[in-house]
Coordinates of C-alpha atoms and ligand atoms in Angstrom, one line a residue:
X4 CA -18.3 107.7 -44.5
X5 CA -20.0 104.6 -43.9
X6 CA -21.1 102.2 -46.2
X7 CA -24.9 103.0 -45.7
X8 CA -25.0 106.3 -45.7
X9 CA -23.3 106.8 -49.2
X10 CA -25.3 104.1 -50.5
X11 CA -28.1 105.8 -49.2
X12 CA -26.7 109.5 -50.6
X13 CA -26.3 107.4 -54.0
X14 CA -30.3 106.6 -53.9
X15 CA -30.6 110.0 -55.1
X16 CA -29.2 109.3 -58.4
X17 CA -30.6 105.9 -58.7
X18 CA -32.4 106.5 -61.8
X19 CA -28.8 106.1 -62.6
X20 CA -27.7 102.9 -60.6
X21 CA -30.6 101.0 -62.4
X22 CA -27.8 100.4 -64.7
X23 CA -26.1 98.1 -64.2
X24 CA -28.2 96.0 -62.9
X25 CA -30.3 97.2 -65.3
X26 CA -27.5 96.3 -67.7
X27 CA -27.3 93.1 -65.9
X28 CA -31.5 92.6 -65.8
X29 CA -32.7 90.6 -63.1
X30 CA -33.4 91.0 -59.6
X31 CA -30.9 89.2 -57.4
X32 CA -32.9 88.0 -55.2
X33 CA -35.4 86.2 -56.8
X34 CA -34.8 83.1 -58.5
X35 CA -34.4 83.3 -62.5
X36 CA -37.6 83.5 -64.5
X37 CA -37.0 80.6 -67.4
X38 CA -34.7 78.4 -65.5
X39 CA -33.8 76.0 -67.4
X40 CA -30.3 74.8 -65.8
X41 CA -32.0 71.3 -65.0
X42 CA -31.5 69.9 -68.9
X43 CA -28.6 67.9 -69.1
X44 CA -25.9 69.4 -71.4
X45 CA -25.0 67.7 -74.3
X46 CA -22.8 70.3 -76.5
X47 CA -24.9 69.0 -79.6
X48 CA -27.6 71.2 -79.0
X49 CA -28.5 73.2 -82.3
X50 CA -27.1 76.3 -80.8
X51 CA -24.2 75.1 -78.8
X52 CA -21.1 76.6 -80.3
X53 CA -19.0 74.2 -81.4
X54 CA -15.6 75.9 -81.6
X55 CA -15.9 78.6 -79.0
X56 CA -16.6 78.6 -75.0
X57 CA -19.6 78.2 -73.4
X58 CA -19.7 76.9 -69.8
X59 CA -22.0 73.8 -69.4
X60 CA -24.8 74.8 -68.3
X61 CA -26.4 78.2 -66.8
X62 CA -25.9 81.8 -67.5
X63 CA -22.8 83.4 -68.3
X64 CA -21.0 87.3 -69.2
X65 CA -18.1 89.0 -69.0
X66 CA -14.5 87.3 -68.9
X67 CA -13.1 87.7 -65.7
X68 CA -9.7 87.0 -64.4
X69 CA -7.4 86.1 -67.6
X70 CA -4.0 85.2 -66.6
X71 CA -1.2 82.7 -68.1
X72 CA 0.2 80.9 -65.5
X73 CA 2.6 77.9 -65.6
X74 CA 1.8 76.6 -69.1
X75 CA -2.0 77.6 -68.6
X76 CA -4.3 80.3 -70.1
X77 CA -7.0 80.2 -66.7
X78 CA -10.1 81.9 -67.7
X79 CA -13.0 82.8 -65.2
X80 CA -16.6 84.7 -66.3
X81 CA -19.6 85.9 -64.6
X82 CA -21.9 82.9 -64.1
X83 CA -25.3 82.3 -62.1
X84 CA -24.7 78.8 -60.8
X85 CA -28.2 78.8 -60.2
X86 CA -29.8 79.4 -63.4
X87 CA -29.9 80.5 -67.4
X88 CA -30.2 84.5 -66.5
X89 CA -28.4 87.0 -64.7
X90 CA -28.2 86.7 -61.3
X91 CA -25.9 85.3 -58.3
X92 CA -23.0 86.6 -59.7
X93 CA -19.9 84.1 -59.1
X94 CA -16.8 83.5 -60.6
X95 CA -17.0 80.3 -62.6
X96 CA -13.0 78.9 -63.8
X97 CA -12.2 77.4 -67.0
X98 CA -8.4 76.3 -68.6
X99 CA -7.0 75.9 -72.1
X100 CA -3.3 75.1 -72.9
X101 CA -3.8 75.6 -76.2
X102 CA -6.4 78.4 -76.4
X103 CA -8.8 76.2 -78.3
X104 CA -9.3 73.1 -76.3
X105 CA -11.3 74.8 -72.7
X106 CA -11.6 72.5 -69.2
X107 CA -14.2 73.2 -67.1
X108 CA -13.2 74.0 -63.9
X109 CA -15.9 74.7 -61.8
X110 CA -17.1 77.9 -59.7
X111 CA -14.0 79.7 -58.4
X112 CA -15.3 82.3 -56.4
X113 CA -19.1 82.3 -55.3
X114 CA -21.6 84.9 -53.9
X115 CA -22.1 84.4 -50.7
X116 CA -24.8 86.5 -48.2
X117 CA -25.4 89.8 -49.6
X118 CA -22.3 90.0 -51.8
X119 CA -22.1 89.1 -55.6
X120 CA -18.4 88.7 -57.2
X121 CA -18.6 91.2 -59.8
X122 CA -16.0 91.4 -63.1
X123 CA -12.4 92.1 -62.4
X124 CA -8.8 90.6 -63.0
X125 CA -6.4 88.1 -61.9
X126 CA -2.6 88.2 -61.4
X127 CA 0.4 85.9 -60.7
X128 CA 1.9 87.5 -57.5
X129 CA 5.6 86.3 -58.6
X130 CA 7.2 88.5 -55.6
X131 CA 4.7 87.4 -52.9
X132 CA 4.4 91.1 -52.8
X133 CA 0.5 90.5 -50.7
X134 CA 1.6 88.0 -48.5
X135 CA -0.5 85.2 -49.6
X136 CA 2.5 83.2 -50.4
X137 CA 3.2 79.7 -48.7
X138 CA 6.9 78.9 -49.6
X139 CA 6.5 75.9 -51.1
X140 CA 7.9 78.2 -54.3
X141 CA 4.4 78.5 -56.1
X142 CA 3.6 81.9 -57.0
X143 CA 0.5 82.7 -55.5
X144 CA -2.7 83.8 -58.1
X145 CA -4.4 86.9 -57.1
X146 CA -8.2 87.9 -58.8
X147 CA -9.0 91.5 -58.1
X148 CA -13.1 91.6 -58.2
X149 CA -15.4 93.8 -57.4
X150 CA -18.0 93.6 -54.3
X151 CA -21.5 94.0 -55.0
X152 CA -23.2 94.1 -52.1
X153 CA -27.0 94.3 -51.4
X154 CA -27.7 96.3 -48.7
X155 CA -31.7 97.1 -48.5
X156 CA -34.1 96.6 -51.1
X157 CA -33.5 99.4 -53.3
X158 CA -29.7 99.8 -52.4
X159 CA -26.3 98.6 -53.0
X160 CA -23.0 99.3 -53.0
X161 CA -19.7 98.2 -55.1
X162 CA -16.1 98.0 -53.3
X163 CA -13.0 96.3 -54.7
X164 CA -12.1 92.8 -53.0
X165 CA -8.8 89.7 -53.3
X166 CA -8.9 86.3 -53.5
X167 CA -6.5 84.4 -54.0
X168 CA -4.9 80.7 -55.0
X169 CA -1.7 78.9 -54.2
X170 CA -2.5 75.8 -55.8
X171 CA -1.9 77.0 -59.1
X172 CA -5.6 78.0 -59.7
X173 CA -7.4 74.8 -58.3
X174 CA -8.8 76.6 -55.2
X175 CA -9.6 80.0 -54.0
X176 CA -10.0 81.9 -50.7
X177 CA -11.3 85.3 -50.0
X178 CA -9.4 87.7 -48.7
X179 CA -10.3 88.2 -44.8
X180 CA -9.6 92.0 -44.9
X181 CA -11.9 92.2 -48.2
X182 CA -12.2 94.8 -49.5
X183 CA -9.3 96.0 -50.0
X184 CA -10.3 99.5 -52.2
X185 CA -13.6 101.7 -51.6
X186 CA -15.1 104.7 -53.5
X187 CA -18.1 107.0 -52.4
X188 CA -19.5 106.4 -55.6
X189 CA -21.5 103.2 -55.2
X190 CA -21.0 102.3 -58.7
X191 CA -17.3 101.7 -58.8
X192 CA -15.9 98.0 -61.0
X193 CA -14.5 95.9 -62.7
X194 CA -11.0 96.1 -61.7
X195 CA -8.1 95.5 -64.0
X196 CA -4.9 95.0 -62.7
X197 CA -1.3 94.4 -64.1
X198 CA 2.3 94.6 -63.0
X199 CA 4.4 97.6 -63.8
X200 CA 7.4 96.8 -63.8
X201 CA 9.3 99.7 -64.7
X202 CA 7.8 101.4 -61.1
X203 CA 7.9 97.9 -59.3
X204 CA 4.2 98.3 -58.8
X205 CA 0.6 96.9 -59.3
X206 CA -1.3 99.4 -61.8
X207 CA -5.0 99.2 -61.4
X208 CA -7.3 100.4 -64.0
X209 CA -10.9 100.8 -62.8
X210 CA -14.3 102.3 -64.0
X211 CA -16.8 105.0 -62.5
X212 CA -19.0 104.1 -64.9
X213 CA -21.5 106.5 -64.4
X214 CA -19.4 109.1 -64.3
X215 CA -17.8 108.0 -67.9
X216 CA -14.6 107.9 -66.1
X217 CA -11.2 105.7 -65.3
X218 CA -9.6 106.1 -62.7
X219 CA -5.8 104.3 -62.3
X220 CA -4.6 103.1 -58.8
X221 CA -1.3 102.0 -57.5
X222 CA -0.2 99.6 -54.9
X223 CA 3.1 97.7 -54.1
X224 CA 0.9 94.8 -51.8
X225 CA -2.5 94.8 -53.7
X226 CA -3.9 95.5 -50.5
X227 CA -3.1 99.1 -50.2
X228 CA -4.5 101.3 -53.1
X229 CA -3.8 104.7 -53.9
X230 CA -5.3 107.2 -56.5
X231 CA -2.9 108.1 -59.4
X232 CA -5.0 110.1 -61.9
X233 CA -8.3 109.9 -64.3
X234 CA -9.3 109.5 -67.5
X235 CA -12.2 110.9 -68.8
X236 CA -15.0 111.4 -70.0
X237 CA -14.4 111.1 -74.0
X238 CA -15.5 109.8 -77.1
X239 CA -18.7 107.2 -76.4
X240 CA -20.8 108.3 -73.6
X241 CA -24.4 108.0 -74.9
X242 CA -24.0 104.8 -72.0
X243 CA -22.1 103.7 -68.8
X244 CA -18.6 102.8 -68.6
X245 CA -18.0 99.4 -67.7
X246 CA -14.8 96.6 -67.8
X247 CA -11.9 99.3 -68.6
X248 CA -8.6 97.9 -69.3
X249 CA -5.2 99.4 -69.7
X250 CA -2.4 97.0 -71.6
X251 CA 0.6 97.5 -74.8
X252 CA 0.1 96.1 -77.4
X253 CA 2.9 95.1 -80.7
X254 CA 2.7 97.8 -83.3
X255 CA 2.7 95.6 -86.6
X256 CA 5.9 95.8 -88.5
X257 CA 7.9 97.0 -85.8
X258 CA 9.6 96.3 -82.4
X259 CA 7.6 99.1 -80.7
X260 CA 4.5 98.7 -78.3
X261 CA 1.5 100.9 -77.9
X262 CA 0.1 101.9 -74.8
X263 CA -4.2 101.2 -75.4
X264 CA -6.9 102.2 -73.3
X265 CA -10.3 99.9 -73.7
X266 CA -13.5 101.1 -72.3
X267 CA -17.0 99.6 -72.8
X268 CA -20.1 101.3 -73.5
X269 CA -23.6 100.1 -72.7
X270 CA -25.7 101.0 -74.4
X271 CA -24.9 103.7 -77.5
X272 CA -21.9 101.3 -78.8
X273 CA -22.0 101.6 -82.6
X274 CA -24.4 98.7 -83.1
X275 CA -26.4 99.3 -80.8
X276 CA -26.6 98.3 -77.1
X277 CA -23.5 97.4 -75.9
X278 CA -20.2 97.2 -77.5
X279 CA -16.7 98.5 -77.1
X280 CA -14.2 101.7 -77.8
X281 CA -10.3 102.1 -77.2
X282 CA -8.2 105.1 -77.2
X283 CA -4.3 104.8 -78.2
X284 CA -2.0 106.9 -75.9
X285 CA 1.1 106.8 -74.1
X286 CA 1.2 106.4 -70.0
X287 CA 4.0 107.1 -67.9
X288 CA 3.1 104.9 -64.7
X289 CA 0.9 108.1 -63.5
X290 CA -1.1 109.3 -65.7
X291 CA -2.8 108.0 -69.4
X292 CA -2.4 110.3 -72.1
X293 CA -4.6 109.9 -75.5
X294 CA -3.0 110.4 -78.7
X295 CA -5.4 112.0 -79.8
X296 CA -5.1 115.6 -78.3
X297 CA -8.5 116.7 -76.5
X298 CA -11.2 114.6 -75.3
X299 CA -14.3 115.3 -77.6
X300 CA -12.4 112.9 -80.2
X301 CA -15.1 110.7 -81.9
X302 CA -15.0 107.1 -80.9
X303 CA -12.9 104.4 -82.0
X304 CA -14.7 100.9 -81.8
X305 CA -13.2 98.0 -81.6
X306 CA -15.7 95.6 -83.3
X307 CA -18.4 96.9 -85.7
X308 CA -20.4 94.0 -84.3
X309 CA -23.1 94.2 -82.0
X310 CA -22.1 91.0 -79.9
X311 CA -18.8 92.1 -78.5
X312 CA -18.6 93.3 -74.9
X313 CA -16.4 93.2 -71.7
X314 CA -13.1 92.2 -73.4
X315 CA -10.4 91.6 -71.5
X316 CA -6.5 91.1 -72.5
X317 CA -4.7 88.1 -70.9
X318 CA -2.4 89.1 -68.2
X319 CA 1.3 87.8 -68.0
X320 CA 1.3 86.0 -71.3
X321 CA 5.0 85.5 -71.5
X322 CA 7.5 87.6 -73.0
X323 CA 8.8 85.1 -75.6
X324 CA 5.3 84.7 -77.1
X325 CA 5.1 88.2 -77.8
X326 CA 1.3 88.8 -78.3
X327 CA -1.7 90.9 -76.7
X328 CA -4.5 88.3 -76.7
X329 CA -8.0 88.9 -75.9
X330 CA -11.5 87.2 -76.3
X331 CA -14.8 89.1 -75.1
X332 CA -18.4 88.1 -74.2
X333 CA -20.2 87.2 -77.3
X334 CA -23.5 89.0 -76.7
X335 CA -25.0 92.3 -76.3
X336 CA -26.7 93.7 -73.0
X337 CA -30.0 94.9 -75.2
X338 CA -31.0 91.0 -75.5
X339 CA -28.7 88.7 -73.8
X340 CA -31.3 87.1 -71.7
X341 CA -33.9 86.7 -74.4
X342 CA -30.9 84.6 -77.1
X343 CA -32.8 81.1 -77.3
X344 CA -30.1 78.9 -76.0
X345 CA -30.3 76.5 -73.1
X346 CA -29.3 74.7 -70.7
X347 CA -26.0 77.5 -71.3
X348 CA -26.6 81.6 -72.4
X349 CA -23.8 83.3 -74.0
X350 CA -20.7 82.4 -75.4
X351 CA -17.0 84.0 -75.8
X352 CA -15.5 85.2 -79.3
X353 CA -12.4 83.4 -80.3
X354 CA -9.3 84.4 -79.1
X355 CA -7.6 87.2 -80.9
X356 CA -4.5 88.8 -80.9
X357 CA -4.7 91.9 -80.6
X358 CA -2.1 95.2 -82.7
X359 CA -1.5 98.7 -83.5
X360 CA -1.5 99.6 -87.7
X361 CA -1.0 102.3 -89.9
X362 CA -4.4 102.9 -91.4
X363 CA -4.8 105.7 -94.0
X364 CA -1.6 107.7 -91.8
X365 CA -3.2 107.0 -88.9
X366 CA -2.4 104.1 -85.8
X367 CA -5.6 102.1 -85.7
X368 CA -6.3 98.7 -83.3
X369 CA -7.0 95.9 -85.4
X370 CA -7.3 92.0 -84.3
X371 CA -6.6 88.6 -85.7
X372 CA -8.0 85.3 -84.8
X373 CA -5.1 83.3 -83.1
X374 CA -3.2 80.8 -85.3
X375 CA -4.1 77.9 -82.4
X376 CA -7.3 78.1 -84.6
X377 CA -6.2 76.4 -87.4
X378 CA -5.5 73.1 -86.1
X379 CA -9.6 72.7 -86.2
X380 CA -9.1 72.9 -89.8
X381 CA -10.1 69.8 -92.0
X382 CA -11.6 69.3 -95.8
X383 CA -10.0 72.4 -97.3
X384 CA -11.1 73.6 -100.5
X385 CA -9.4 76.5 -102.8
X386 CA -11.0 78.6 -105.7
X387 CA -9.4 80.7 -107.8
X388 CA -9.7 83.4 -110.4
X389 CA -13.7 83.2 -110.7
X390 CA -16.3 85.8 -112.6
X391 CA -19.0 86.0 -109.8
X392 CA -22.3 87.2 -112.2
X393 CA -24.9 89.0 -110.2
X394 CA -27.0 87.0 -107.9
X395 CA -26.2 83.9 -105.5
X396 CA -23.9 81.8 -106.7
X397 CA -24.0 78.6 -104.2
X398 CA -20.5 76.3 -103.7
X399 CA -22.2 73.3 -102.9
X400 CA -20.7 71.6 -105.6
X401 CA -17.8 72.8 -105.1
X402 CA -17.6 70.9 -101.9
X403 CA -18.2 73.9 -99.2
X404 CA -21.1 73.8 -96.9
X405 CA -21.7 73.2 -93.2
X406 CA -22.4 74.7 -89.9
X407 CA -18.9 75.3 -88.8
X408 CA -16.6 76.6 -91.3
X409 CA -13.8 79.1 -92.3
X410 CA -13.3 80.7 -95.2
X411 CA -11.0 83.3 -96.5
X412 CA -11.7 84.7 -99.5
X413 CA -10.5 87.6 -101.6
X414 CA -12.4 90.0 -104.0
X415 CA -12.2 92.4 -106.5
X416 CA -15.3 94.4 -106.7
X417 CA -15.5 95.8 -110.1
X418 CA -18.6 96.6 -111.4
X419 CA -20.5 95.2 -108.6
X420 CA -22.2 97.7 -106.1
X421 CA -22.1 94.8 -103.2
X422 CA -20.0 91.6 -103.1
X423 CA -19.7 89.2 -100.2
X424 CA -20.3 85.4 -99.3
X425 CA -24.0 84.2 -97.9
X426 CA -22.8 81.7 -95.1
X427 CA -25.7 79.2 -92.9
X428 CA -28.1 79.4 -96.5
X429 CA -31.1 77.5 -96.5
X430 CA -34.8 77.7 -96.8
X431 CA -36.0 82.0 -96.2
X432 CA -32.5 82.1 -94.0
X433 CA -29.2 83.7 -95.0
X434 CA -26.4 85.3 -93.0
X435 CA -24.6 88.0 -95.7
X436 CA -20.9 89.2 -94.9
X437 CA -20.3 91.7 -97.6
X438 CA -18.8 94.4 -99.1
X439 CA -20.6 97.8 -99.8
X440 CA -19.2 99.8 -103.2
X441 CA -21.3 103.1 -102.7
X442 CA -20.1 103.1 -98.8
X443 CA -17.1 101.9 -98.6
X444 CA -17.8 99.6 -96.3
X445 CA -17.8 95.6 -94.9
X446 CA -21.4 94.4 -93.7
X447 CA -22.8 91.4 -91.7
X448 CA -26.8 91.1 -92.3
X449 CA -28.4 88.9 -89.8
X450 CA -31.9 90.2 -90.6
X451 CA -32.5 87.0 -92.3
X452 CA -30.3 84.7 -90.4
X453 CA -32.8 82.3 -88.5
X454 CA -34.6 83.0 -85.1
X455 CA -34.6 86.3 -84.8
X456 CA -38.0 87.4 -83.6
X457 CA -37.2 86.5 -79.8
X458 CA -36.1 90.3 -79.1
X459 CA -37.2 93.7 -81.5
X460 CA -33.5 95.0 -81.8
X461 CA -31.9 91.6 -82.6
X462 CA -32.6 91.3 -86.7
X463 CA -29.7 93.6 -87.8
X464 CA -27.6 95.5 -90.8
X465 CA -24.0 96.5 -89.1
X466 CA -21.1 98.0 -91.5
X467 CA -18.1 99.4 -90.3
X468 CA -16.3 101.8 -92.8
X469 CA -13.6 100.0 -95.0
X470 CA -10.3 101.4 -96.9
X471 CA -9.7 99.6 -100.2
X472 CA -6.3 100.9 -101.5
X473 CA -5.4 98.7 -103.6
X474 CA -8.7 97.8 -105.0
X475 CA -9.6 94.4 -103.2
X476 CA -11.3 93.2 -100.2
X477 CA -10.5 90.3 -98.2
X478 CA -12.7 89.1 -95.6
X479 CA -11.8 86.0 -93.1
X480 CA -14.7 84.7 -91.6
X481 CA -15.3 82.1 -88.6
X482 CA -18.8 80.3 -88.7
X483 CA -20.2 78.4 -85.8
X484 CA -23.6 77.1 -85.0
X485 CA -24.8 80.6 -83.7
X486 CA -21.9 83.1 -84.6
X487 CA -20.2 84.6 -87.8
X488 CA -17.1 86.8 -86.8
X489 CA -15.7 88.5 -89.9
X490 CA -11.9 90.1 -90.1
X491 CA -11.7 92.3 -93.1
X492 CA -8.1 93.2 -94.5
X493 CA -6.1 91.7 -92.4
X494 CA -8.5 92.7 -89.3
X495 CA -8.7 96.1 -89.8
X496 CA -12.2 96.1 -89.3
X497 CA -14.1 93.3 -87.4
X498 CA -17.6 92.3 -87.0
X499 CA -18.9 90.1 -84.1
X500 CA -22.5 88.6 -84.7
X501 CA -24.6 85.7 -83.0
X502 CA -27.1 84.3 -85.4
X503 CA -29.9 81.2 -84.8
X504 CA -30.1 79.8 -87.9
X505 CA -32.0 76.2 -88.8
X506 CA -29.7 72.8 -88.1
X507 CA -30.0 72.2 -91.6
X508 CA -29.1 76.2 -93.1
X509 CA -25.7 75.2 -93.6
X510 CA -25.0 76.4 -97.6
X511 CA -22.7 78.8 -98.7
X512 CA -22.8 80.9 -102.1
X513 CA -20.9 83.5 -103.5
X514 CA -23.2 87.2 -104.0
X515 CA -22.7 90.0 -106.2
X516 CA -25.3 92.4 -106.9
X517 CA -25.1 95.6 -108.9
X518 CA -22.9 93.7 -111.6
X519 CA -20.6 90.9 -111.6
X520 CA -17.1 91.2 -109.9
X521 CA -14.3 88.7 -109.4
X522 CA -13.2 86.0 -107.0
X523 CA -9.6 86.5 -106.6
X524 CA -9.2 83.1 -104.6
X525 CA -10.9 81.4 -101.9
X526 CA -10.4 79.0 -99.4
X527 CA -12.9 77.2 -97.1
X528 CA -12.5 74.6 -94.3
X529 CA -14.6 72.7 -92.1
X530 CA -13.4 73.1 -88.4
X531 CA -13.5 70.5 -86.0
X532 CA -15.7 70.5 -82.5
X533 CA -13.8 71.0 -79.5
X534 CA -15.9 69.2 -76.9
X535 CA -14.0 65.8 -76.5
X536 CA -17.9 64.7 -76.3
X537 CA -18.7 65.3 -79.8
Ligands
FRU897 C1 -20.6 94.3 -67.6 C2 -21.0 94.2 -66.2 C3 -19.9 94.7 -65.3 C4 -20.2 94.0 -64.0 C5 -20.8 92.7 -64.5 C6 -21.9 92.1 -63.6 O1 -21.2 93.4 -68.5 O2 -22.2 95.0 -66.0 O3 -19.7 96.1 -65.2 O4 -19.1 93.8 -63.2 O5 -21.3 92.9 -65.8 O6 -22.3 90.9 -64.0

């Protein structure tokens, strides 16, 4: 069928397609509504992470193409070269060696005519198995993205398209077959491809999204795709599928790995909007098979945060390292375009490592923030063995304070129906990460944490369940200038959060309420900015 007429077959369910681009907001075609991509960049602007990536200037989403290559972690994401809002959808590149210091590389792969360069994957091509090879003993990079093509007003159409590198990254040319994998289903993304080795094949993991399905693909060229099986629909489907990715992951305190299936939701994720689920399984090099018997299992999230979307693990991280590592788009579809940053919009989490852990009897995913972080550290300060009595308790004089900080700190509850830390404190503006007695549960409230008023679902209370079993809670929490990601036990739970607080909001107390309970120890750093600039 061609092209046209399914797009025009998939008018009929386009109270559907609005998603995605509704997802994604704007129109294309017109230029950006607040464009504000004309302000020079500084990275000292009161929002600008200072530890985390943000590209310069201009809009940005979902990581794209993350692949180790030759010493380098490359690192693309949707961008609009062209402005601070969705829209002319490119590939922009960025490196890190040691996955806290980023280069700015500069747009990889741009729209051009009626096609915008959706989210998708990148591989090393070690075998030259597409071709694209050109002996000089440099395996060539391949990125796997999806097509979006405009094709009339009101229609368009997504198809699966190469590109590829063989200057180690630096420069990138589209495939002139493109593209390479099509679907009657016009929406039909976000490719995520890795080598199999075990069937000496490219596995390709790919979402219908409206469908709530996966479907996995096989090729031995990455040119040539065939249909292996689905997956789907299960657990979250209040919203489109989107970003899907299929990877093994360490199972903690062992040698084994575990299969993991992650697919995004947006919206109905568990804070709201979009956010992101997983399903633990086993797969054979055919077919995906949950642990979990049936498919009408609840959902598993992955981050009890509402700013944690379109996650993506690294591909070909090498053996001898050992770890699945991952970082996501820090924001959430319901208000993306209305967070009060410029000249940039949007940020990535940290990167985290990502395992499989025996959690009441069952395997659970939980994530920790990768060691490269702590060479940021500086001005450490340790408490011990403190009675927190009910109320605020501030550690100004104990030396911690400031707008990029982390802190790991370890409580016994007691008495005390809630216990936490208040971080980015000042005048009517708190940020509380917390632990809930009467739930069970660890909370990040951001109703309070600074601009919040700029979009009605922003101000937020998000708890994510949270077994104590041996009585204490420890939470480890990164704070930037506008995040707070908090890893309770050990990251069995995690929170993801952007916050706008003041410049000068940067205290830190201790909170009990309900009672007093006890500080089993603390320790707090300041971290250091990243941006050679600063
Ligand atoms: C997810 C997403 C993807 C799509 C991209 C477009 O955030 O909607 O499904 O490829 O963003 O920018």
């Amino acid at each position: 069928m061609s092209r046209l007429l399914r797009t025009t077959l998939s008018l009929f369910v386009s109270g559907l397609i609005l998603f995605t681009v509704a997802g994604c907001g704007s129109d294309s075609s017109s230029p950006p509504p607040d464009d504000l991509a004309a302000e020079e960049p500084t990275f000292d602007e009161q929002y600008r992470p200072q530890f985390h990536y943000t590209p310069r200037q201009n809009w940005m989403n979902d990581p794209n193409g993350m692949v180790y290559n030759d010493g380098v972690f490359h690192f693309f994401h949707q961008y609009n070269p062209e402005g601070n809002t969705w829209g002319h959808m490119s590939w922009n590149h960025a490196t890190t060696e040691d996955l806290v210091h980023w280069e700015h590389q500069g747009v990889a792969i741009p729209e051009e005519g009626n096609e915008m360069i959706f989210s998708g994957s990148a591989v090393v091509d070690e075998n030259n198995t597409a071709g694209f090879g050109t002996n000089d003993g440099q395996a060539p990079m391949v990125a796997i993205y999806t097509s979006h093509y405009t094709i009339a007003e009101d229609s368009t159409d997504q198809a699966q398209s190469l590109a590829y590198s063989t200057d180690g990254g630096e420069t990138w040319t589209k495939y002139e077959g493109n593209p390479v994998l099509e679907h009657p289903d016009p929406n039909f993304r976000d490719p995520n491809v890795f080598w199999y080795a075990p069937g000496e094949k490219w596995v390709m993991t790919i979402a219908l999204p409206t469908q709530h399905k996966v479907q996995f693909y096989e090729s031995t060229n990455l040119k040539d795709w065939s249909l292996m099986s689905e997956f789907g629909p299960a657990g979250g489907t209040d919203g489109i599928w989107e970003c899907p990715a299929l990877f093994q992951v360490p199972v903690e305190g062992s040698d084994q790995e575990q299969w993991v299936l992650q697919v995004d939701l947006n919206p109905g994720s568990v804070a709201g909007g979009s956010g992101g689920q997983y399903f633990l399984g086993s797969f054979d090099g055919t077919t995906f098979t949950p642990r979990e018997g049936g498919l009408e299992t609840a959902p598993h999230w992955v981050d009890y945060g509402p700013d944690f979307y379109a996650v993506i693990p690294w591909n070909n991280v090498p053996e001898e390292d050992g770890r699945a590592l991952w970082m996501a788009w820090m924001n959430n579809w319901e208000y993306a375009q209305d967070i009060p940053t410029s000249p940039w919009r949007s940020a990535q989490t940290i990167p985290r490592s990502v395992h499989v852990r025996t959690i009441d009897g069952t395997r659970r995913l939980v994530q920790r923030p990768v060691e490269e972080l702590q060479q940021l550290r500086e001005n450490a300060v340790q408490l011990e063995g403190r009675t927190i009595e009910s109320g605020m308790t501030s550690l100004a004089e104990d030396g911690i304070s400031g707008q990029t900080l982390e802190i790991v700190a370890e409580f016994e509850p007691g008495d005390a129906e809630t216990v936490g830390v208040a971080v980015r404190e000042g005048k009517n503006e708190r940020t509380i990460v917390g632990y809930d007695a009467a739930t069970d549960s660890v909370f990040v409230d951001r109703t309070t944490s600074g601009a919040v008023d700029f979009h009605d679902a922003f101000a937020s209370r998000d708890a994510a369940p949270l077994a104590t079993p041996d009585g204490r809670v420890k939470l480890h929490i990164f704070v930037d200038r506008s995040s707070v990601e908090v890893f309770a036990n050990d990251g069995a739970r995690v929170l993801t959060h952007r916050i706008f607080p003041r410049p000068e909001s940067d205290g830190v107390s201790l909170v009990a309420e309900g009672g007093p309970a006890q500080l089993v120890r603390l320790e707090a750093w300041s971290l250091r900015s990243i941006w050679p600039s600063r």
